[in-house]
CSV table of C-alpha atoms in Angstrom, one decimal:
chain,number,residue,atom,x,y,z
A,23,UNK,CA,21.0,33.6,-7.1
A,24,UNK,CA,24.2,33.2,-4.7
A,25,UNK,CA,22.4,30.0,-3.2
A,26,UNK,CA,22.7,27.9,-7.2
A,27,UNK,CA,26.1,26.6,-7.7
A,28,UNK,CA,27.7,27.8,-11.2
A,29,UNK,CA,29.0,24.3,-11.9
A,30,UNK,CA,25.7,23.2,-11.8
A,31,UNK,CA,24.2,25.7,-13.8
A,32,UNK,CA,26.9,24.7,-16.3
A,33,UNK,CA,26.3,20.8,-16.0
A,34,UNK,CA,22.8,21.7,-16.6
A,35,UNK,CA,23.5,23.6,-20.1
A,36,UNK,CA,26.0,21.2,-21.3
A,37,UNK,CA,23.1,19.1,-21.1
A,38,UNK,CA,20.9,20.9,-23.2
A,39,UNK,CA,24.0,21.5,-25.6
A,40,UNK,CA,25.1,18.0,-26.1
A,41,UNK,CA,21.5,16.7,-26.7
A,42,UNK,CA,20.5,19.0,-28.9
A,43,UNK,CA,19.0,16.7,-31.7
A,44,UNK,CA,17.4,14.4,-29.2
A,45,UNK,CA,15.5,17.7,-27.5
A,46,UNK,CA,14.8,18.9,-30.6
A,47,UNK,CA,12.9,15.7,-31.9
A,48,UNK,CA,11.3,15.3,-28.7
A,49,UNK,CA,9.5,18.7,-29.3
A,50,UNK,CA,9.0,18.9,-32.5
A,51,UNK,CA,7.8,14.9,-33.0
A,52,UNK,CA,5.9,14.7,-29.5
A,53,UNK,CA,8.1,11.8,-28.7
A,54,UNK,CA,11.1,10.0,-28.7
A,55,UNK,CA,11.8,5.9,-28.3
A,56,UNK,CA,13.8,5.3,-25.0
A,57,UNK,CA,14.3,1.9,-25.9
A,58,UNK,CA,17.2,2.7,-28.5
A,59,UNK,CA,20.8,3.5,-29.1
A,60,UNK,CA,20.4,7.1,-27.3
A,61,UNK,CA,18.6,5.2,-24.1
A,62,UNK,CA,21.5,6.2,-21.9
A,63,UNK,CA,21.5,9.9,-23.1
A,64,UNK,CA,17.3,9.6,-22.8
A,65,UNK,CA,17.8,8.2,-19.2
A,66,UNK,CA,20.6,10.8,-18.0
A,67,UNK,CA,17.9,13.2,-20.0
A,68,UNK,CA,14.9,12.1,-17.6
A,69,UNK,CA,17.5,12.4,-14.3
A,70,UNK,CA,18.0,16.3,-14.8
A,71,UNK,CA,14.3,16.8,-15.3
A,72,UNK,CA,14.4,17.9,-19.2
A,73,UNK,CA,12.4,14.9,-20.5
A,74,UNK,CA,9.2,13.1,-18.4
A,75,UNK,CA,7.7,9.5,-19.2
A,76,UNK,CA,4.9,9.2,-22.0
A,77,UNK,CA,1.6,7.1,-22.0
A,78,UNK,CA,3.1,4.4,-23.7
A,79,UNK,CA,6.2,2.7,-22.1
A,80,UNK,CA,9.3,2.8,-23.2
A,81,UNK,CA,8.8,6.8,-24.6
A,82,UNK,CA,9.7,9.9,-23.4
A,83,UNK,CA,8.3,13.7,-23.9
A,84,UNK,CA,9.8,16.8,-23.4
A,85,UNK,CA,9.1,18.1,-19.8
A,86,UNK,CA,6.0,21.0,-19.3
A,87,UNK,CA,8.9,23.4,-17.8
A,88,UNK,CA,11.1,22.7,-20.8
A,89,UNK,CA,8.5,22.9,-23.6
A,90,UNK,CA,6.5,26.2,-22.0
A,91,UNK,CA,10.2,27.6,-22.1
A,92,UNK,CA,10.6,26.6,-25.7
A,93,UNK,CA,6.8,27.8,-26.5
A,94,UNK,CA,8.1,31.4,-25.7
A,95,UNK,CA,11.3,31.6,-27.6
A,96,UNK,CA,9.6,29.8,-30.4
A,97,UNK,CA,6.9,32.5,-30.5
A,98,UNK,CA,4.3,29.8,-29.9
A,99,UNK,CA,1.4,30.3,-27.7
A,100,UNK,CA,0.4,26.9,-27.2
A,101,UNK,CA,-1.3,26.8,-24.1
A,102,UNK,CA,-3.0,30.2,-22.9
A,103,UNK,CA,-5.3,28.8,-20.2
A,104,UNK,CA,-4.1,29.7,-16.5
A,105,UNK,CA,-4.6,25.9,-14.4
A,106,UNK,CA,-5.4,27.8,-11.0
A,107,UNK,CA,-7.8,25.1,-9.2
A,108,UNK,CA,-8.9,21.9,-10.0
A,109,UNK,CA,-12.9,22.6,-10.8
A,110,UNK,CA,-11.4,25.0,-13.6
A,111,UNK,CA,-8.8,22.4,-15.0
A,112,UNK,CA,-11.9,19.7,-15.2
A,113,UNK,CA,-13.9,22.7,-17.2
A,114,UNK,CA,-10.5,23.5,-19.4
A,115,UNK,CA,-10.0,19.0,-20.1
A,116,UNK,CA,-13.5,18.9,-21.2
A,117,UNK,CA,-13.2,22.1,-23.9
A,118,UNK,CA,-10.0,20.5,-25.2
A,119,UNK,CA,-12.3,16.7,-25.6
A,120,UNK,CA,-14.7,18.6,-27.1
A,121,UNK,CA,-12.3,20.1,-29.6
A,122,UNK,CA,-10.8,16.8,-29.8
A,123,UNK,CA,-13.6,15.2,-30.7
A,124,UNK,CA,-15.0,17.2,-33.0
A,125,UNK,CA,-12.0,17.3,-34.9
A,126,UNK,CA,-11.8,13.6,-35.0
A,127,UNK,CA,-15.0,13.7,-36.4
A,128,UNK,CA,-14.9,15.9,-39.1
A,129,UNK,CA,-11.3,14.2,-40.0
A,130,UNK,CA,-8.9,16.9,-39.7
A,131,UNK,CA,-6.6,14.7,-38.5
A,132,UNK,CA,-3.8,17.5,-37.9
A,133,UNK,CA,-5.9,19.7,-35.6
A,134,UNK,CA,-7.0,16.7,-33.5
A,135,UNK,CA,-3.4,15.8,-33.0
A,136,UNK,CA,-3.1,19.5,-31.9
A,137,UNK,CA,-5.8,19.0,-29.7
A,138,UNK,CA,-4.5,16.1,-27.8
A,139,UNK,CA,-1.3,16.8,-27.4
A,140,UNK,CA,-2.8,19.7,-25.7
A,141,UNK,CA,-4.5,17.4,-23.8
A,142,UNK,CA,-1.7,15.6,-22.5
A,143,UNK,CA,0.7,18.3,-21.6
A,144,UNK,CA,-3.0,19.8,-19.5
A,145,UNK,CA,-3.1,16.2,-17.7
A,146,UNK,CA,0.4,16.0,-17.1
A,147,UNK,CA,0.5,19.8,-15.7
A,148,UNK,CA,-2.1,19.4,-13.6
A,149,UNK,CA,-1.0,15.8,-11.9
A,150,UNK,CA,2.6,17.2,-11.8
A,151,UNK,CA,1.4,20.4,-10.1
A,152,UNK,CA,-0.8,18.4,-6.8
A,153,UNK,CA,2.0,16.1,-6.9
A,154,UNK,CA,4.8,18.4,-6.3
A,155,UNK,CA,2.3,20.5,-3.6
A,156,UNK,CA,2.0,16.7,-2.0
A,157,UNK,CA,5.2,15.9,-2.0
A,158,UNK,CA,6.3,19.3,-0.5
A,159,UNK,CA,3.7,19.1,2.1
A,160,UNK,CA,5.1,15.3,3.1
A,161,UNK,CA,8.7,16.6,3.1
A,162,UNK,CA,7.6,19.1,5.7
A,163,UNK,CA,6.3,16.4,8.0
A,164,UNK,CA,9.2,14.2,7.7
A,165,UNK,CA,11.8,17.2,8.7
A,166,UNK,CA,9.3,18.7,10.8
A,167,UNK,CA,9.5,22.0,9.0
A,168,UNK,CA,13.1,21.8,9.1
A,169,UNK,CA,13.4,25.0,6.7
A,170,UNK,CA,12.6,27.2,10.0
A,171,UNK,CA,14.5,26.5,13.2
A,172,UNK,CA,12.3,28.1,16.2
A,173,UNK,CA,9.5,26.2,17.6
A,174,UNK,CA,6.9,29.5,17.6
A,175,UNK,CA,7.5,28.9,13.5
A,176,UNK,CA,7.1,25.6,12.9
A,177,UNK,CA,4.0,25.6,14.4
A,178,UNK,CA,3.0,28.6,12.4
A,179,UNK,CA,4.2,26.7,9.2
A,180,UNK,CA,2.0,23.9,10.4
A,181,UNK,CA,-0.9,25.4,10.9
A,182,UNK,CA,-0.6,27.4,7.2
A,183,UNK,CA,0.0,24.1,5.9
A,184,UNK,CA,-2.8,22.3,7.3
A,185,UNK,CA,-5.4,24.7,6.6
A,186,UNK,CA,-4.2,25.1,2.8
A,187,UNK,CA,-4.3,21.0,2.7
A,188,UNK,CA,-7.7,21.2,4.2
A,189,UNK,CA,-9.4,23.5,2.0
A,190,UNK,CA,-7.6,21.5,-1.1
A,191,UNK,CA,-9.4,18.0,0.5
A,192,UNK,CA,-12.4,20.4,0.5
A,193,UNK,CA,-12.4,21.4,-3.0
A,194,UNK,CA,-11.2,17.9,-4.6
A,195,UNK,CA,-14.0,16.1,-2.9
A,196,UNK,CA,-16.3,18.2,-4.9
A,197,UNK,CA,-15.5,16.9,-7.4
A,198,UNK,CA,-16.8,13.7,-8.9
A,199,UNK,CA,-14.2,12.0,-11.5
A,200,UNK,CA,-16.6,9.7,-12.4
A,201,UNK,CA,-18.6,12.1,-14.7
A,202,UNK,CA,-15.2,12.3,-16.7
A,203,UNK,CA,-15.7,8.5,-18.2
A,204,UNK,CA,-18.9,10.9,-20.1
A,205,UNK,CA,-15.8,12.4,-22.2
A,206,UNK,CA,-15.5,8.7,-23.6
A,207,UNK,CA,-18.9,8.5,-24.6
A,208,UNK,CA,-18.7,8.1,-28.0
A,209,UNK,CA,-16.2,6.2,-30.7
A,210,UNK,CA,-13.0,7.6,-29.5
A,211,UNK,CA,-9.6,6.3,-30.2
A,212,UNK,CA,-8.3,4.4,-27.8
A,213,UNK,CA,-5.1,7.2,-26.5
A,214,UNK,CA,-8.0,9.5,-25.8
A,215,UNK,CA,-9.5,6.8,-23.8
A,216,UNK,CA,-6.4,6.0,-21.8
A,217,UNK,CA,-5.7,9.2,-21.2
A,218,UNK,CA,-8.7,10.1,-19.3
A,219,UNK,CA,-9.0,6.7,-17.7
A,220,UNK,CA,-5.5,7.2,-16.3
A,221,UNK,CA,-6.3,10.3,-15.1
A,222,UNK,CA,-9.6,9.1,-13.0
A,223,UNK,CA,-7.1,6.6,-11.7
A,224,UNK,CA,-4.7,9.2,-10.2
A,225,UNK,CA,-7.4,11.5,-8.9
A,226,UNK,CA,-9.2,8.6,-6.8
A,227,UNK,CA,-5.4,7.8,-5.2
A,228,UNK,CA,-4.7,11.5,-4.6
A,229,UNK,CA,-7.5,11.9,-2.6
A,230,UNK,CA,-6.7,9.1,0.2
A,231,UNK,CA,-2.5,10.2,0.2
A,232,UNK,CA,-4.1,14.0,0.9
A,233,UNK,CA,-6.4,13.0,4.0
A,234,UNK,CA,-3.3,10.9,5.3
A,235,UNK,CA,-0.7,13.7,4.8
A,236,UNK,CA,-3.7,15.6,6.7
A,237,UNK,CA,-3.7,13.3,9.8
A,238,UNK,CA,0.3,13.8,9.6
A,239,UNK,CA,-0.3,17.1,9.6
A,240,UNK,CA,-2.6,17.3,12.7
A,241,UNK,CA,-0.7,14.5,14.6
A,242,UNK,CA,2.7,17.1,13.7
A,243,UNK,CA,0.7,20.3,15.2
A,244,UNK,CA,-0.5,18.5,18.0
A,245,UNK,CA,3.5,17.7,18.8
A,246,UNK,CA,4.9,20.8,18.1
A,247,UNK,CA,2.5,22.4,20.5
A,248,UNK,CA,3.4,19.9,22.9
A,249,UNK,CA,7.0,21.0,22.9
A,250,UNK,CA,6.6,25.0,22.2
A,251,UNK,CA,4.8,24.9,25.7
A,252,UNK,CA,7.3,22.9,27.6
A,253,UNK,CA,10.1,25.2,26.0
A,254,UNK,CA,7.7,28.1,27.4
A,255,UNK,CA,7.6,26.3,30.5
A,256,UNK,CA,11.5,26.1,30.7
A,257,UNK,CA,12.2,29.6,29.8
A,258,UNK,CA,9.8,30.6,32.7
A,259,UNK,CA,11.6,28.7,34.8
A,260,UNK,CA,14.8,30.0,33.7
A,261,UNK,CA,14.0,33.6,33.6
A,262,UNK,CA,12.1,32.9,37.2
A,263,UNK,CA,15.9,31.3,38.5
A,264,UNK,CA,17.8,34.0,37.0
A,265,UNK,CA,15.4,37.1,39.2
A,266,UNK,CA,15.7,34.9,41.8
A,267,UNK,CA,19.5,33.9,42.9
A,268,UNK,CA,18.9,32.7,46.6
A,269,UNK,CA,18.1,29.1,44.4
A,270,UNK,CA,21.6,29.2,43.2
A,271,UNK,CA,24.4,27.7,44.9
A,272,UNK,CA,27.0,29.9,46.4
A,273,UNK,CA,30.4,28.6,45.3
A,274,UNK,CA,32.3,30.2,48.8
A,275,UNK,CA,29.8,27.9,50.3
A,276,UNK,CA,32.0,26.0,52.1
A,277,UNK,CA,33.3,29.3,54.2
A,278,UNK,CA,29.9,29.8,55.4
A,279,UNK,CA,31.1,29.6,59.4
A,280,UNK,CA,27.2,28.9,59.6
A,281,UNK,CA,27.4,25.4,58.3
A,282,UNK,CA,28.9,22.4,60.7
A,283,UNK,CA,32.7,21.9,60.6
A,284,UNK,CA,32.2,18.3,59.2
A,285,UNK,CA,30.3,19.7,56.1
A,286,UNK,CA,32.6,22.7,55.5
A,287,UNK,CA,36.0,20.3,55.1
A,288,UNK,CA,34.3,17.4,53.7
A,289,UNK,CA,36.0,15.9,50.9
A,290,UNK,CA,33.6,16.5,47.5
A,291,UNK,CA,31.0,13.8,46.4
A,292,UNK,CA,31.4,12.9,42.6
A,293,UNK,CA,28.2,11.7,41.1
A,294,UNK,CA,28.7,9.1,38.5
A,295,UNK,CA,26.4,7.3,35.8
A,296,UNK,CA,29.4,4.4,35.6
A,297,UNK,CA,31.6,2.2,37.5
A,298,UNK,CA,35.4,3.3,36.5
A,299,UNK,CA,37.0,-0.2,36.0
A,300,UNK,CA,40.7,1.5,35.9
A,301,UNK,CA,40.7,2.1,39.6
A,302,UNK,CA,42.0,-0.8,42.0
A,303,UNK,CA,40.3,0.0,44.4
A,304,UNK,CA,36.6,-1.4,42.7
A,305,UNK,CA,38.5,-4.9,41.5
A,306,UNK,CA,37.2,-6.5,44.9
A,307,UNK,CA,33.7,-5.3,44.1
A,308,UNK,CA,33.6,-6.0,40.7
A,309,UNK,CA,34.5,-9.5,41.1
A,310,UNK,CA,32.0,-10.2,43.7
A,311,UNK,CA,29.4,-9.0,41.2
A,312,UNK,CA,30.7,-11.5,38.3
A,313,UNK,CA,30.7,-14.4,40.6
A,314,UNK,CA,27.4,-13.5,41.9
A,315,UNK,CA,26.1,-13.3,38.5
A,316,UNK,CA,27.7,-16.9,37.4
A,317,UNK,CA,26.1,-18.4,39.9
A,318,UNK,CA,22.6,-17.1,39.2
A,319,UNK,CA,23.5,-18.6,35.3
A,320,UNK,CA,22.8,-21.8,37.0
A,321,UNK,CA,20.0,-24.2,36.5
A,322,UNK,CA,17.2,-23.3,39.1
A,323,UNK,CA,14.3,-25.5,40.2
A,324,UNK,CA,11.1,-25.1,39.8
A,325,UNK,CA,9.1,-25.0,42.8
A,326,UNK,CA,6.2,-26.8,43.0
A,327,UNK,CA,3.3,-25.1,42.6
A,328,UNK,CA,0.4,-24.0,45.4
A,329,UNK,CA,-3.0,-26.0,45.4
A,330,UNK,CA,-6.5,-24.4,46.2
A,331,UNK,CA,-9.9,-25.1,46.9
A,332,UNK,CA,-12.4,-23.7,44.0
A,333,UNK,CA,-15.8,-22.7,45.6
A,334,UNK,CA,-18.7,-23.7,43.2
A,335,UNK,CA,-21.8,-21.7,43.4
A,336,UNK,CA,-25.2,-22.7,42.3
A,337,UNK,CA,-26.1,-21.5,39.1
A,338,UNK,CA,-29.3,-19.1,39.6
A,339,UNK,CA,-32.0,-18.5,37.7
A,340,UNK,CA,-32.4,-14.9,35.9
A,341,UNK,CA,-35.7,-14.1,34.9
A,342,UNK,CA,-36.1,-12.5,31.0
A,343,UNK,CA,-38.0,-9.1,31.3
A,344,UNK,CA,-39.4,-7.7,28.0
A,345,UNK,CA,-41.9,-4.3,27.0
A,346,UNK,CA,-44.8,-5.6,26.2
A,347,UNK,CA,-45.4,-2.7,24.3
A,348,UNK,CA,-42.9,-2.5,22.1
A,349,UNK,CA,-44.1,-6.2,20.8
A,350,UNK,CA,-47.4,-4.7,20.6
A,351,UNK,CA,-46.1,-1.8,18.4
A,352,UNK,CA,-44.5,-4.5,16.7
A,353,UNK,CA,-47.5,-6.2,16.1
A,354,UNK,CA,-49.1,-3.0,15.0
A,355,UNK,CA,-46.3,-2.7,12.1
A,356,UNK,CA,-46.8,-6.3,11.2
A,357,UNK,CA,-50.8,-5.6,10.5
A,358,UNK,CA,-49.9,-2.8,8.3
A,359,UNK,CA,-47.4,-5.1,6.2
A,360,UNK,CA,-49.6,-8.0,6.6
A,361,UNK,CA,-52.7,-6.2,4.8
A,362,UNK,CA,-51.7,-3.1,3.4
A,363,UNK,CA,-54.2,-1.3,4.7
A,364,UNK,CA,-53.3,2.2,6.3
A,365,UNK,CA,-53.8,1.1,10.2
A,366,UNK,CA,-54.4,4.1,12.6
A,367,UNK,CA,-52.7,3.7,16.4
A,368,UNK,CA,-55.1,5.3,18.0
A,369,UNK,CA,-58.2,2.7,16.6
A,370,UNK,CA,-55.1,0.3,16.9
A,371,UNK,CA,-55.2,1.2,20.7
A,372,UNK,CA,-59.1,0.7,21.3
A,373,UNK,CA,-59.5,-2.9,19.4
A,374,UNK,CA,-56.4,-4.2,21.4
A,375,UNK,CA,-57.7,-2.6,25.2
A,376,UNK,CA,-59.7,-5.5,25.7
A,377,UNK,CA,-56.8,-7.7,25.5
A,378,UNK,CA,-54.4,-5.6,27.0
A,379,UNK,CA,-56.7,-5.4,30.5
A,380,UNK,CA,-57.2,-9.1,30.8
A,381,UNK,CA,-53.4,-9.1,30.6
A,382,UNK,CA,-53.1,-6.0,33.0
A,383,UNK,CA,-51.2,-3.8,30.8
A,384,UNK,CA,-52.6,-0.3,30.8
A,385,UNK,CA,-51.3,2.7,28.3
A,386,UNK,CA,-52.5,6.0,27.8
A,387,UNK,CA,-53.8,7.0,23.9
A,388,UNK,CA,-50.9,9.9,24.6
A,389,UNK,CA,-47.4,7.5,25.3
A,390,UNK,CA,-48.8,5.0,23.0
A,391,UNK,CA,-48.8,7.4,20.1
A,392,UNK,CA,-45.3,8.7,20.8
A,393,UNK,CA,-43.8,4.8,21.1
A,394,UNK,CA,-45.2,4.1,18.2
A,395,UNK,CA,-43.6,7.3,16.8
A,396,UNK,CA,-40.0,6.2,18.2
A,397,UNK,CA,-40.3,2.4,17.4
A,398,UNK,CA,-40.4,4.0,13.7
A,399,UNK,CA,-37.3,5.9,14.4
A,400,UNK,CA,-35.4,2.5,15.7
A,401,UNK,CA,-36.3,0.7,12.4
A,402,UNK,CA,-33.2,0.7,9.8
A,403,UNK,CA,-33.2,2.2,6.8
A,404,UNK,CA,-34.8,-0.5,4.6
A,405,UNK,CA,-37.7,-0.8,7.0
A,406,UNK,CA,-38.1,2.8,6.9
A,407,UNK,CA,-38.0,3.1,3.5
A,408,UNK,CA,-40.8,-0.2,3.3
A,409,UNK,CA,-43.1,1.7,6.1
A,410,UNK,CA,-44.2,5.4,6.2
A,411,UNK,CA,-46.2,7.1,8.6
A,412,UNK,CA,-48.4,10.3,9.0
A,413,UNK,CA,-49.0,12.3,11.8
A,414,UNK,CA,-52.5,13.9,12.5
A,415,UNK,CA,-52.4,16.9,14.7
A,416,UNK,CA,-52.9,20.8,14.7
A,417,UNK,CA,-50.2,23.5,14.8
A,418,UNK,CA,-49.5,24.9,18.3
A,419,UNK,CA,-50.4,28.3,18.7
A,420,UNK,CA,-47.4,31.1,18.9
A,421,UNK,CA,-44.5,28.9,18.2
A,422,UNK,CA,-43.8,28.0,14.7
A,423,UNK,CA,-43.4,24.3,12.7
A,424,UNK,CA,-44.3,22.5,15.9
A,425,UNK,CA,-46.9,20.6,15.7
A,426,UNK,CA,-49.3,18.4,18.5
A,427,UNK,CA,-49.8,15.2,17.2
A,428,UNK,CA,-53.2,13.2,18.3
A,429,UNK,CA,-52.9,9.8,16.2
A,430,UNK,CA,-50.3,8.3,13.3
A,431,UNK,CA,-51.4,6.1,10.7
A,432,UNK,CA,-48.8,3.7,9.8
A,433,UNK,CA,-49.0,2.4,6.1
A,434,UNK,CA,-46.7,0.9,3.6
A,435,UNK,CA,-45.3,2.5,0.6
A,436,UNK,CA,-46.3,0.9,-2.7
């Protein structure tokens, strides 16, 4: 506990101590008005956590961390149900309706104020809970897992956290909020109804803020990657320089007798990023380069722009290629709408020979079956679902569910 300072332990119960009565009603009423005399207490309340916003604006309940505290001491087991996923708290919220309901109806007016208040303090619990987890997950991004300090780690911390966000998505979008409007399905009061339509509402926005903290996630990993293998690339490098000290610059170099004489007494060359404006000897420069720049401030001229021929090129004519078979398949779909009659392709095939040699367009009974088979497949849904077809074929021998179709008869669904 050495990490918790004492004097804000102490602020914490002076708190508690000084707002006794106000705590106490909170509890024991469900509510209190924010809206009164205490509003700045109820406010500074809110701040430290000890009381949370109710349905209604304007009043205030005592927080789930607070009350669950009080529960105990009090000796009052008011909620034994363990929230540990989100399928289970739909399965605990529909119980307590039930029990709500039925109490409503059989007018015992105290147990179905029981009920939902257990109902609230469930909903609240369980929207606190993903919240926080959200919230904690979008901190990480934002100081890129700041709570560890090597590279190796953060990615390790991104990775366990995009993989537990992942198989949260996963088990949220099994579920379908929708069904929870069934809850409402009967003469309910209307806190009953708000409650459960405000809590459809916060599911459906959860869902989007979870996949985009999951792109964050993956967009994170993909950049902490990035820089763990140029920091391995570095310290290979530096562990490469360090076996290796002919790369490293001898600082007696210049009493190697080896080198030229100019090199060896050569006045040193400092590098610099700047020009130093102290030193004298740069004035001359520098005021070359202000002038030069004045000058260049100065109105310039347009010059006039370069002419040149444009070659024009007689447009040419392109000549439109179609399949003719593919209209004629289109044809065939057309008679089968037209009448609906069942038409086969194959007798399609021998009534429309004729035709087809005078215009010189040969098929085979075999390539004509299959386009007619994947014209069917290029038709969108709708048309799909207006035409149906059936193969005829037989079963090829030794290799199972494959078939050899002869001839599909294309009809339309009633």
């Amino acid at each position: 506990m050495a990490g918790y300072d004492t004097k804000d332990v102490a602020e914490l119960l002076r708190q508690l101590g000084s707002n006794d009565q106000l705590l106490a009603e909170a509890y024991v009423f469900g509510s209190i008005q924010g809206d009164g005399g205490d509003a700045r207490k109820i406010a500074a309340l809110h701040k430290k956590a000890l009381l949370r916003p109710d349905d209604e604006p304007g009043d205030y309940r005592v927080s789930a961390e607070l009350k669950r505290m009080l529960n105990r001491l009090m000796r009052k087991q008011s909620s034994y149900r363990q929230l540990t996923d989100m399928g289970k708290v739909i399965d605990v919220l529909e119980d307590t309706v039930n029990d709500y309901r039925l109490s409503v109806i059989g007018d015992q007016q105290d147990d179905a104020e029981y009920y939902l208040d257990q109902l609230d303090d469930l909903l609240y619990e369980a929207k606190d809970n993903l919240n926080v987890s959200l919230d904690n997950m979008h901190y990480a991004i934002s100081s890129q897992f700041g709570f560890v300090s090597t590279i190796s780690a953060k990615v390790r911390e991104n990775e366990r956290a995009l993989t537990y966000a992942q198989k949260l998505l996963t088990e949220l979008q099994q579920i379908d909020p929708e069904t929870c409007y069934e809850w409402m399905n009967w003469a309910c009061p209307v806190e009953l109804a708000r409650k459960i339509s405000g809590f459809i509402y916060w599911f459906n926005q959860t869902l989007p803020r979870l996949r985009y903290i999951i792109d964050s996630m993956r967009l994170s990993l993909f950049k902490l990657r990035r820089d763990e293998k140029q920091a391995s690339l570095l310290r290979n490098m530096a562990r490469y320089l360090h076996k290796h000290p002919e790369f490293e610059i001898n600082e007696q170099v210049f009493e190697d007798k080896t080198l030229p004489k100019p090199l060896r007494f050569a006045a040193p060359m400092p590098i610099k990023s700047y020009i130093n404006v102290k030193e004298t000897a740069h004035e001359i420069a520098l005021i070359e380069i202000v002038q030069s720049l004045r000058k260049l401030s100065s109105v310039v001229k347009p010059n006039a722009r370069e002419t040149s021929e444009v070659e024009l090129i007689a447009n040419v004519a392109m000549s439109f290629s179609y399949d003719y078979f593919e209209e004629q398949t289109e044809r065939l779909f057309e008679q089968a709408i037209t009448t609906g009659n069942p038409v086969s392709a194959i007798k399609y095939w021998q009534q429309a020979l004729p035709e087809w040699h005078s215009e010189q367009q040969h098929i085979d009974p075999t390539p004509w079956v299959e386009l007619v088979f994947s014209s069917y497949c290029k038709l969108t849904n709708i048309q799909q679902a207006l035409i149906d077809i059936r193969p005829k074929g037989q079963q090829l021998k030794g290799i199972s569910h494959n078939w050899s179709y002869s001839d599909i008869v294309v009809k339309v669904n009633s």
